[in-house]
PDB file of C-alpha atoms in Angstrom:
ATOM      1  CA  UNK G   1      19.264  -4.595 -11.350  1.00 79.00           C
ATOM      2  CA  UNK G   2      16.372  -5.627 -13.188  1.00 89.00           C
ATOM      3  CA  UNK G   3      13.613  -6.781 -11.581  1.00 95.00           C
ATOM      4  CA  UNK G   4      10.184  -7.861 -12.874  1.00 96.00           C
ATOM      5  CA  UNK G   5       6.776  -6.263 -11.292  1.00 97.00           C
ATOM      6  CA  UNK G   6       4.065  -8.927 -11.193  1.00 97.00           C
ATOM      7  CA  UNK G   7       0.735  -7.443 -11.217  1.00 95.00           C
ATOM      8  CA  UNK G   8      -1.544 -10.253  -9.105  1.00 96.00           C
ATOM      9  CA  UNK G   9      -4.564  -7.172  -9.141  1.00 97.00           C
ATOM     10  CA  UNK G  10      -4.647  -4.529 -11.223  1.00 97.00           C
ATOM     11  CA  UNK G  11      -3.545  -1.166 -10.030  1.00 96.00           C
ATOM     12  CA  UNK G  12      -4.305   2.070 -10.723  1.00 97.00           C
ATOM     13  CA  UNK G  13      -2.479   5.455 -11.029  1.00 97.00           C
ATOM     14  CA  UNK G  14      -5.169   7.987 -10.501  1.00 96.00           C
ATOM     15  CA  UNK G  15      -8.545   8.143 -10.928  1.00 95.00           C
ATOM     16  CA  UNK G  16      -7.700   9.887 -13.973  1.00 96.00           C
ATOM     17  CA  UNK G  17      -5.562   7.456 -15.005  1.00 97.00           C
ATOM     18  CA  UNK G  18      -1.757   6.954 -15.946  1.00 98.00           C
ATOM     19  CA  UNK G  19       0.215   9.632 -16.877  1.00 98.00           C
ATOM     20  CA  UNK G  20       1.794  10.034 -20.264  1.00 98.00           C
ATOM     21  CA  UNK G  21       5.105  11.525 -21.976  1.00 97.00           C
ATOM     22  CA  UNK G  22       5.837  13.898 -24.501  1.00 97.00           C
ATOM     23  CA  UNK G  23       5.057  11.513 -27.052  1.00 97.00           C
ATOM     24  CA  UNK G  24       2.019  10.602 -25.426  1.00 97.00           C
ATOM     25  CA  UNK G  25       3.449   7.149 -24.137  1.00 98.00           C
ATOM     26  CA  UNK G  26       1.742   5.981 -20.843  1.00 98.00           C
ATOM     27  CA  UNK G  27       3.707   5.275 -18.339  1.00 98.00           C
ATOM     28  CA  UNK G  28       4.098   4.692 -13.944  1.00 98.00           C
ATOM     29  CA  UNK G  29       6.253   6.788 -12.365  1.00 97.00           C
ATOM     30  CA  UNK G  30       8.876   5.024 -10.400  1.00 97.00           C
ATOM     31  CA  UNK G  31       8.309   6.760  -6.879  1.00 96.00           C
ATOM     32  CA  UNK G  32       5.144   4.931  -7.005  1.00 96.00           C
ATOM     33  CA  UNK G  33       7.337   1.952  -5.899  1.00 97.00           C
ATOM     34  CA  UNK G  34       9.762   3.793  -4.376  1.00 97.00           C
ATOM     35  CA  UNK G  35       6.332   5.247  -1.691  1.00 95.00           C
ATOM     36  CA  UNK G  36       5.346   1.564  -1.716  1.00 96.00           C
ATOM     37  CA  UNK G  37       8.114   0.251   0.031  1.00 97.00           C
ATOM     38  CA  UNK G  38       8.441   2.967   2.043  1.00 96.00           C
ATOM     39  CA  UNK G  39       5.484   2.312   3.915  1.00 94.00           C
ATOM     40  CA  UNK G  40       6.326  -1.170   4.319  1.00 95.00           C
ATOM     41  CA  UNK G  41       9.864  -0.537   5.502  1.00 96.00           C
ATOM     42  CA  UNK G  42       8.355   2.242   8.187  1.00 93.00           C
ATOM     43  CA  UNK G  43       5.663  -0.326   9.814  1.00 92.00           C
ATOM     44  CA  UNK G  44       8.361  -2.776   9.971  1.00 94.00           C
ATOM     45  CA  UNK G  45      11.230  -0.437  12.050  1.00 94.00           C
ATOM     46  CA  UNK G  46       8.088   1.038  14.092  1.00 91.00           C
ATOM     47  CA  UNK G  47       7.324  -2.854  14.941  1.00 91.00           C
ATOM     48  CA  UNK G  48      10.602  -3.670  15.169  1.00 93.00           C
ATOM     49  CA  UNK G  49      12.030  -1.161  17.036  1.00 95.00           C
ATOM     50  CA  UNK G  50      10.568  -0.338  20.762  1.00 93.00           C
ATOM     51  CA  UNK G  51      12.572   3.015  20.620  1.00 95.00           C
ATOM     52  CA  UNK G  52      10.879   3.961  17.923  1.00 92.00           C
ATOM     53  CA  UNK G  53       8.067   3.009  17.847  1.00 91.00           C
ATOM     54  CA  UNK G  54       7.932   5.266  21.438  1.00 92.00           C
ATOM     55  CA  UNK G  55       9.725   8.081  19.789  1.00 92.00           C
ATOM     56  CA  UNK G  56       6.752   7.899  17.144  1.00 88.00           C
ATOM     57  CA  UNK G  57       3.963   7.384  19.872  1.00 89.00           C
ATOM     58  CA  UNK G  58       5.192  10.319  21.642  1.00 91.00           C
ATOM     59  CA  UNK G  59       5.088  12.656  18.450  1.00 89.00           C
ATOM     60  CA  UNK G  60       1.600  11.313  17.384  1.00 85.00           C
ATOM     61  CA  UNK G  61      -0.005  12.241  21.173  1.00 87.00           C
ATOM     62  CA  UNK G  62       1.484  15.514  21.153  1.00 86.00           C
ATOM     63  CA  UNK G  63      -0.859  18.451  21.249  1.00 83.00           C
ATOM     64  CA  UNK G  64      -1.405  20.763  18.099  1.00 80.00           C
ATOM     65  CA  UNK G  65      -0.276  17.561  15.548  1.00 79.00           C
ATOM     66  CA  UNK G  66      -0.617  18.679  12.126  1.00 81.00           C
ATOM     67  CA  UNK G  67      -1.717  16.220   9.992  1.00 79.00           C
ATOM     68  CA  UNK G  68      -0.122  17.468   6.664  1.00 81.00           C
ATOM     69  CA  UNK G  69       3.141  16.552   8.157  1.00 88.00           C
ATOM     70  CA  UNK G  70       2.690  13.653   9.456  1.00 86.00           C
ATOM     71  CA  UNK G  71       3.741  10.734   7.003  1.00 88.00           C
ATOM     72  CA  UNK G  72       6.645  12.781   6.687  1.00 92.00           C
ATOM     73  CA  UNK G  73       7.560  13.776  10.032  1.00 92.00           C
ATOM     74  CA  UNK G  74       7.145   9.331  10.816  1.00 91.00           C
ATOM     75  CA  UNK G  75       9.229   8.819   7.801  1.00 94.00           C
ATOM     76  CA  UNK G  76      12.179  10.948   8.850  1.00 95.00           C
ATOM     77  CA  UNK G  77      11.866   9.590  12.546  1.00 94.00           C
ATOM     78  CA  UNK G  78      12.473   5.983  11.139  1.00 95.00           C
ATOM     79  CA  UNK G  79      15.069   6.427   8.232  1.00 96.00           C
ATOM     80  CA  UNK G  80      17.542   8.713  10.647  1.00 96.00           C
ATOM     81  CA  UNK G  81      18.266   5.534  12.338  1.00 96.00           C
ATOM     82  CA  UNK G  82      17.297   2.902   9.934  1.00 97.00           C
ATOM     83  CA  UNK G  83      18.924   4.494   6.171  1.00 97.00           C
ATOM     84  CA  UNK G  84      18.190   1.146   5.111  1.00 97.00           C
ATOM     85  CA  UNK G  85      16.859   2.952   1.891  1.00 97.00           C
ATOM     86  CA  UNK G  86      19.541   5.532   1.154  1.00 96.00           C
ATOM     87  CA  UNK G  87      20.543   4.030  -1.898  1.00 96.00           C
ATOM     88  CA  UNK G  88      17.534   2.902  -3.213  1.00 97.00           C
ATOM     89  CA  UNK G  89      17.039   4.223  -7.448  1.00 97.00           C
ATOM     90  CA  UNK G  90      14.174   3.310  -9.125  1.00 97.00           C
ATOM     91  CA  UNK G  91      13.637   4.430 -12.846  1.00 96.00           C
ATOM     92  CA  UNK G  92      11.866   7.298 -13.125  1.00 96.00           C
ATOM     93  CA  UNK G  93       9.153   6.565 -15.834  1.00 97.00           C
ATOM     94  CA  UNK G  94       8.222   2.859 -16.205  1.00 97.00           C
ATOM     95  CA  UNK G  95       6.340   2.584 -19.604  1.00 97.00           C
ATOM     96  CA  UNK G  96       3.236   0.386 -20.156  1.00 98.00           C
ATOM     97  CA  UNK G  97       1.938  -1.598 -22.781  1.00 97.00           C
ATOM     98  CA  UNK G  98      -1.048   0.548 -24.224  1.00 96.00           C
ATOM     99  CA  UNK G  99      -2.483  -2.590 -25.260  1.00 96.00           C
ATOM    100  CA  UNK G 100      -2.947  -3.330 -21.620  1.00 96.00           C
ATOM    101  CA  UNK G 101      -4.744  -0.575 -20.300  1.00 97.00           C
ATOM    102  CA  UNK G 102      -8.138  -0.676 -20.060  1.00 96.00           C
ATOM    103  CA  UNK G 103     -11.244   1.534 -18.473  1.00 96.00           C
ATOM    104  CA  UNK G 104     -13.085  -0.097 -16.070  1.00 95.00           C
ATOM    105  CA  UNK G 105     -15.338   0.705 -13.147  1.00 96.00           C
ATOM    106  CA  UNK G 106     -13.714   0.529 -10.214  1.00 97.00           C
ATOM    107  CA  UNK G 107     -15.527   0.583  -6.832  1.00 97.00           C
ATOM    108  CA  UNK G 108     -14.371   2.045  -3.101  1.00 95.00           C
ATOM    109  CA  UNK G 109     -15.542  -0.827  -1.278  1.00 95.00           C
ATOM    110  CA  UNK G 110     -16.419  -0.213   2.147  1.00 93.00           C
ATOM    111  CA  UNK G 111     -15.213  -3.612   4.054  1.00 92.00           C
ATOM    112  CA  UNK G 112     -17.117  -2.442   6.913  1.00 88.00           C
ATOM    113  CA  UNK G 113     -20.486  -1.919   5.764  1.00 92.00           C
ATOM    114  CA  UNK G 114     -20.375  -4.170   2.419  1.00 92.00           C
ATOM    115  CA  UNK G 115     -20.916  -1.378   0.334  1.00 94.00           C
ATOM    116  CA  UNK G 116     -20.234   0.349  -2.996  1.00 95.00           C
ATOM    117  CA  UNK G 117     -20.134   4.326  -2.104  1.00 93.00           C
ATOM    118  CA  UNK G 118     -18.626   5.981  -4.514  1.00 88.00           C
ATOM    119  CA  UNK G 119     -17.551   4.088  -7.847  1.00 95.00           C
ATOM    120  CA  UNK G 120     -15.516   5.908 -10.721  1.00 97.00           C
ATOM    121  CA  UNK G 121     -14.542   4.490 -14.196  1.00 97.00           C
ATOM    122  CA  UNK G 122     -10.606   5.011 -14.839  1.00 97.00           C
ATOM    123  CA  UNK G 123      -7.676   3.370 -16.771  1.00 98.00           C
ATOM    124  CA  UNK G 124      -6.393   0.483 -14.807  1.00 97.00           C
ATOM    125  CA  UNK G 125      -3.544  -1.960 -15.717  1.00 97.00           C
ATOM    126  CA  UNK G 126      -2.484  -5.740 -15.304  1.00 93.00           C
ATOM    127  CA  UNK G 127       0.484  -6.653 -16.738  1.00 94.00           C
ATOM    128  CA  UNK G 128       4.213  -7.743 -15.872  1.00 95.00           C
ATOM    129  CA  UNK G 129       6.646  -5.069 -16.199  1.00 96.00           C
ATOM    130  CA  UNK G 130      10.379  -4.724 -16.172  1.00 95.00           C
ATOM    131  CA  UNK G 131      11.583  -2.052 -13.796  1.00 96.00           C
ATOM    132  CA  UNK G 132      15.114  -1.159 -12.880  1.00 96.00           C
ATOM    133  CA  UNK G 133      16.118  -0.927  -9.185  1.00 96.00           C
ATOM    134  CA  UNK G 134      19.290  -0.514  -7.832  1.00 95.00           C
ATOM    135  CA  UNK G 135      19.339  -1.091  -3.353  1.00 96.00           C
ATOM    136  CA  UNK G 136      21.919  -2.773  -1.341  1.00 96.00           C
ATOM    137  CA  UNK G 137      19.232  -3.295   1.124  1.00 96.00           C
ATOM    138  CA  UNK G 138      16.937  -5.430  -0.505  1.00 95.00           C
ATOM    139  CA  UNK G 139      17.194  -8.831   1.760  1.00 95.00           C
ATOM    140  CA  UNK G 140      15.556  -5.890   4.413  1.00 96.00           C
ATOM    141  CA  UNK G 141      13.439  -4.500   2.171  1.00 97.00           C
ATOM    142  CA  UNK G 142      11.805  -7.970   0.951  1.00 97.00           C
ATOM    143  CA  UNK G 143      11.363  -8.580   4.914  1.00 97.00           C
ATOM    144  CA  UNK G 144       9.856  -5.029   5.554  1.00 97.00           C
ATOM    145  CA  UNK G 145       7.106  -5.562   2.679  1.00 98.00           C
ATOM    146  CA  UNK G 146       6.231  -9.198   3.666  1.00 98.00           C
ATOM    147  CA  UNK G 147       6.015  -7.634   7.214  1.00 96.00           C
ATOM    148  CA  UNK G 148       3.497  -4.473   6.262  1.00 95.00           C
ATOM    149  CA  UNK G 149       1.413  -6.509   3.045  1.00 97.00           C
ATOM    150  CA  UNK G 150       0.627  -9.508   5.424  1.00 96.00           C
ATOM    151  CA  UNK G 151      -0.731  -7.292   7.978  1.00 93.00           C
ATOM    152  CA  UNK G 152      -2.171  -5.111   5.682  1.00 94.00           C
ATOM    153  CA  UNK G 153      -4.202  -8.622   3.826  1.00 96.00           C
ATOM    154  CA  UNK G 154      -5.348  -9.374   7.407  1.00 94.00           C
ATOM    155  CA  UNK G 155      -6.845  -6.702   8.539  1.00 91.00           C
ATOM    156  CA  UNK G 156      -8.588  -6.101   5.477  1.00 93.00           C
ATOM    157  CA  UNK G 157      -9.857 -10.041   5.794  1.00 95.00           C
ATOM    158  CA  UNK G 158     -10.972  -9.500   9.372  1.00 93.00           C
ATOM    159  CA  UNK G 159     -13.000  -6.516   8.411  1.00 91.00           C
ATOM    160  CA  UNK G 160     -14.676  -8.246   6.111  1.00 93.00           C
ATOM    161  CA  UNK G 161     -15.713 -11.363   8.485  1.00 90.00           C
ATOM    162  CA  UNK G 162     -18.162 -13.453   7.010  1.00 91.00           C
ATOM    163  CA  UNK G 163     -18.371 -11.751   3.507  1.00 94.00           C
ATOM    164  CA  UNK G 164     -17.611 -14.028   0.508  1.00 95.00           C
ATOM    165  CA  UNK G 165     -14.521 -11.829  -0.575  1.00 96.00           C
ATOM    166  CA  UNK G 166     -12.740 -12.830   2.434  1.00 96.00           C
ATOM    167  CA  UNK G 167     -12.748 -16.295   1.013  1.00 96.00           C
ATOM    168  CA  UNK G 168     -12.878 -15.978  -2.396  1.00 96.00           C
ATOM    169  CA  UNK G 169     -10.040 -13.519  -2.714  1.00 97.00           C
ATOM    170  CA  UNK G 170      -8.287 -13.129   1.099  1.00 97.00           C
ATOM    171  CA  UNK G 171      -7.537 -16.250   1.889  1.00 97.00           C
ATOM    172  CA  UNK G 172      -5.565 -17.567  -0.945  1.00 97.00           C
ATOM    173  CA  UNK G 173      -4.180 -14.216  -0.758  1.00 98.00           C
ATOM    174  CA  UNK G 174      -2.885 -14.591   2.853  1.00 97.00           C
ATOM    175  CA  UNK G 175      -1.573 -17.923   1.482  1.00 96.00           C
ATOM    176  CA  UNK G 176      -0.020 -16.800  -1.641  1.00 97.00           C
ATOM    177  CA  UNK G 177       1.858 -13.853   0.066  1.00 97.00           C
ATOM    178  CA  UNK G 178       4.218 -15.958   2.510  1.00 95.00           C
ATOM    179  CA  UNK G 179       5.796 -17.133  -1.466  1.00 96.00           C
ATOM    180  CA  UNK G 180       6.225 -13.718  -3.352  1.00 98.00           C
ATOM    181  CA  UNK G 181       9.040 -12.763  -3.287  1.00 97.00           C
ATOM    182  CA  UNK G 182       9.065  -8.990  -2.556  1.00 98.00           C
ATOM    183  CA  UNK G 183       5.220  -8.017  -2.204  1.00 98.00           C
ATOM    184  CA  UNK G 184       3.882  -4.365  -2.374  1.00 98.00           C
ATOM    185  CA  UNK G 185       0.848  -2.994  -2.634  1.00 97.00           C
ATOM    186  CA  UNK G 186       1.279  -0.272  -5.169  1.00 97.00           C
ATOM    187  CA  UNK G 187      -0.867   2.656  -6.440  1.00 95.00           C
ATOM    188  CA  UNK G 188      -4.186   4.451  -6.015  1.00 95.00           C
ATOM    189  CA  UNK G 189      -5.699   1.202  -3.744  1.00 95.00           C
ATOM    190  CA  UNK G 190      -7.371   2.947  -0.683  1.00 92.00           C
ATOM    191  CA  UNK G 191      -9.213   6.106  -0.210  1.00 86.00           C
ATOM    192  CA  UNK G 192      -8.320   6.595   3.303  1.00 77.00           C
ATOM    193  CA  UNK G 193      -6.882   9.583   3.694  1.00 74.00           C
ATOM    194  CA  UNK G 194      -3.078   8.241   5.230  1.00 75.00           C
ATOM    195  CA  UNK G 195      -3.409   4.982   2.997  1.00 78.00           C
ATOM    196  CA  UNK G 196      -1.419   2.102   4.433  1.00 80.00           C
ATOM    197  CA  UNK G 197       1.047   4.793   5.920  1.00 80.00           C
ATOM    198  CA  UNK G 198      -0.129   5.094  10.096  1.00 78.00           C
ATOM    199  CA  UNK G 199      -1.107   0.932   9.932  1.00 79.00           C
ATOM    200  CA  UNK G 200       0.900  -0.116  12.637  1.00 78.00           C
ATOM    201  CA  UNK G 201      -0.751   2.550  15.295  1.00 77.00           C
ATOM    202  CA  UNK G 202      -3.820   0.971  14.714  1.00 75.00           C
ATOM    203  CA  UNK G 203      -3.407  -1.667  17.967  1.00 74.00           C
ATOM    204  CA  UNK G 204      -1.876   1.250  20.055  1.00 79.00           C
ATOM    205  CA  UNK G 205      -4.709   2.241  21.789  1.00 79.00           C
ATOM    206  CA  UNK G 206      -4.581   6.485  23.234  1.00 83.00           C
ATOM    207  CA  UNK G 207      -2.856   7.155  19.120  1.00 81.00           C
ATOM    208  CA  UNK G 208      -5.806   4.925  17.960  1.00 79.00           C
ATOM    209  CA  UNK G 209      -8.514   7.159  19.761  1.00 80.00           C
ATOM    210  CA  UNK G 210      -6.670  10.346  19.578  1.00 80.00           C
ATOM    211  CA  UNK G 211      -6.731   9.995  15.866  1.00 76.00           C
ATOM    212  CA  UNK G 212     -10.610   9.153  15.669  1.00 76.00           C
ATOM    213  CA  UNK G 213     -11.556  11.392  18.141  1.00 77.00           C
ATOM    214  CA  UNK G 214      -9.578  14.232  17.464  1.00 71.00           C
ATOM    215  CA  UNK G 215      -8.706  14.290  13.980  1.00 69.00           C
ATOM    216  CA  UNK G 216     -11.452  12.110  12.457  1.00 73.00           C
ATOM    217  CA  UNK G 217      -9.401  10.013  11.445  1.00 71.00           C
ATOM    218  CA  UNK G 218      -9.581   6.276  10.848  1.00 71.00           C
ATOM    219  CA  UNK G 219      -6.606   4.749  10.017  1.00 74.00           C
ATOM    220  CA  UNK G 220      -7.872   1.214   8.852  1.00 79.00           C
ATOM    221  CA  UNK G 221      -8.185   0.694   5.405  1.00 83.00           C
ATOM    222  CA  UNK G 222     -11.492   0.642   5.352  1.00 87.00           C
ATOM    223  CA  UNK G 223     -12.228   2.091   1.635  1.00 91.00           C
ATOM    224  CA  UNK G 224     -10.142  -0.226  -0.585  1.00 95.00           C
ATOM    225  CA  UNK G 225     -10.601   0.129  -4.373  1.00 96.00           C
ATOM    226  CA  UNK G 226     -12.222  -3.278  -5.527  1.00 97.00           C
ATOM    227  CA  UNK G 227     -12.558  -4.768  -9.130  1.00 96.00           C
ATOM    228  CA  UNK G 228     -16.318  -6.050  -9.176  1.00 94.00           C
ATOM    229  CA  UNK G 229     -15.756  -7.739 -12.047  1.00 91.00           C
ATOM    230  CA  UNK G 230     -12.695  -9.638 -11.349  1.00 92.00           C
ATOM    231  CA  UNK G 231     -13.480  -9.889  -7.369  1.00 95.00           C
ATOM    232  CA  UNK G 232     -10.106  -8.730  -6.434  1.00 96.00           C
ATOM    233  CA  UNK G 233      -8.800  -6.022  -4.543  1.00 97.00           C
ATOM    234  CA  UNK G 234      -6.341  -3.147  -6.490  1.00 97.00           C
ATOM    235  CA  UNK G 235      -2.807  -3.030  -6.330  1.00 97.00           C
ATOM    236  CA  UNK G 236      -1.527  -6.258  -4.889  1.00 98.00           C
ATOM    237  CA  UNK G 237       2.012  -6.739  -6.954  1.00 98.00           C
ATOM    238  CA  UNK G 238       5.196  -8.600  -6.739  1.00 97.00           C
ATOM    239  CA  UNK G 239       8.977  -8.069  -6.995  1.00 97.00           C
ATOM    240  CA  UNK G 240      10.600 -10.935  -8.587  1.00 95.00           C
ATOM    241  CA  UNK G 241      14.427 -11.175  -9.341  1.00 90.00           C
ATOM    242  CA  UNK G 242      15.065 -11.536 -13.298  1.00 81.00           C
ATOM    243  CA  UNK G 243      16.831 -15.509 -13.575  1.00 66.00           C
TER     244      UNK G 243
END
């Protein structure tokens, strides 16, 4: 089926930018959707789903938890029971309009403290794209992403309290979500280590505290890449049917 991506931010590969093909073409590889919705769909079943959610709140207070493992260790907990993304094919290279890329500094934001601390220049994109994606799942999947990209706008607006990016940027945003119509947030856009991936453990107290005191781990997005220029946050894209 093809399916335009709407870029509402720009997004970002890398910090060393987009990858290119034999030919030098640049281009974004498909799993970078394909981990996108992932993460949606797994904060909506652990949400959804009081066994599993449990199942994954027992596994993350377990002693000796490696954390290498343990996006993928949630991930296989929720798509055992929930396959909703067995047949899910996106194309493997999506090409980009060179024309469109551009190098600009980007900086990690801290929404915390209000702070730049540690900028980098690299390629960054804004443009629509066609992509190909073939699901029989995707009435779930749109409700799975406007599950996990709401929550994920929120909590990056409530971190920010009275800063003027919460309502310059965040609150339209928060409006303007409820109407896309399959919303991801794709690409290099935080620089926490899990990403968006543990979100929904974040209100779950003794896995909130384990992880912080324990592993050092926040799981907030705390360090979101941020577009001075533009005032806008990276990575906040759309899925829209082709009419």
């Amino acid at each position: 089926m093809g399916m335009l991506l709407l870029s509402w931010t720009p997004f970002i590969f890398s910090r060393n930018g987009f990858p290119r093909d034999e030919n030098g073409s640049p281009f974004l590889p498909g799993n970078t959707i394909t981990d996108a919705i992932k993460t949606a769909v797994v904060f909506y079943f652990i949400k959804k789903d009081k066994e599993i959610e449990n199942k994954i709140k027992k596994y993350m207070l377990k002693e000796g938890l490696n954390p290498a493992d343990i996006v993928k260790d949630i991930r296989n907990i929720v798509f055992e029971k929930h396959p909703i993304l067995s047949d899910l094919k996106v194309q493997e290279k999506i090409y980009l309009n060179p024309e469109k890329i551009t190098q600009e500094y980007v900086e990690v934001f801290d929404l915390k403290e209000w702070i730049d601390i540690r900028g980098f220049r690299t390629e960054i994109y804004k443009n629509n794209l066609e992509v190909d994606i073939q699901s029989s799942n995707l009435d779930k999947i749109k409700a799975a992403c406007h599950s996990y990209a709401e929550a994920l706008a929120r909590i990056e607006h409530s971190m920010l309290k009275d800063h003027p990016l919460a309502s310059i940027f965040y609150e339209p945003l928060l409006n303007e979500l409820k109407n896309w119509e399959i919303p991801l947030r794709i690409g290099l856009w935080t620089e926490v280590r899990f990403g968006g991936n543990l979100l929904f453990f974040w209100r779950i107290k003794e896995v909130r505290e384990k992880l912080i005191k324990q592993l050092k781990i926040d799981i907030r997005p705390r360090y979101v890449l941020y577009f001075p220029r533009e005032k806008k946050t990276a990575g906040w894209s759309e899925l829209r049917k082709q009419i």
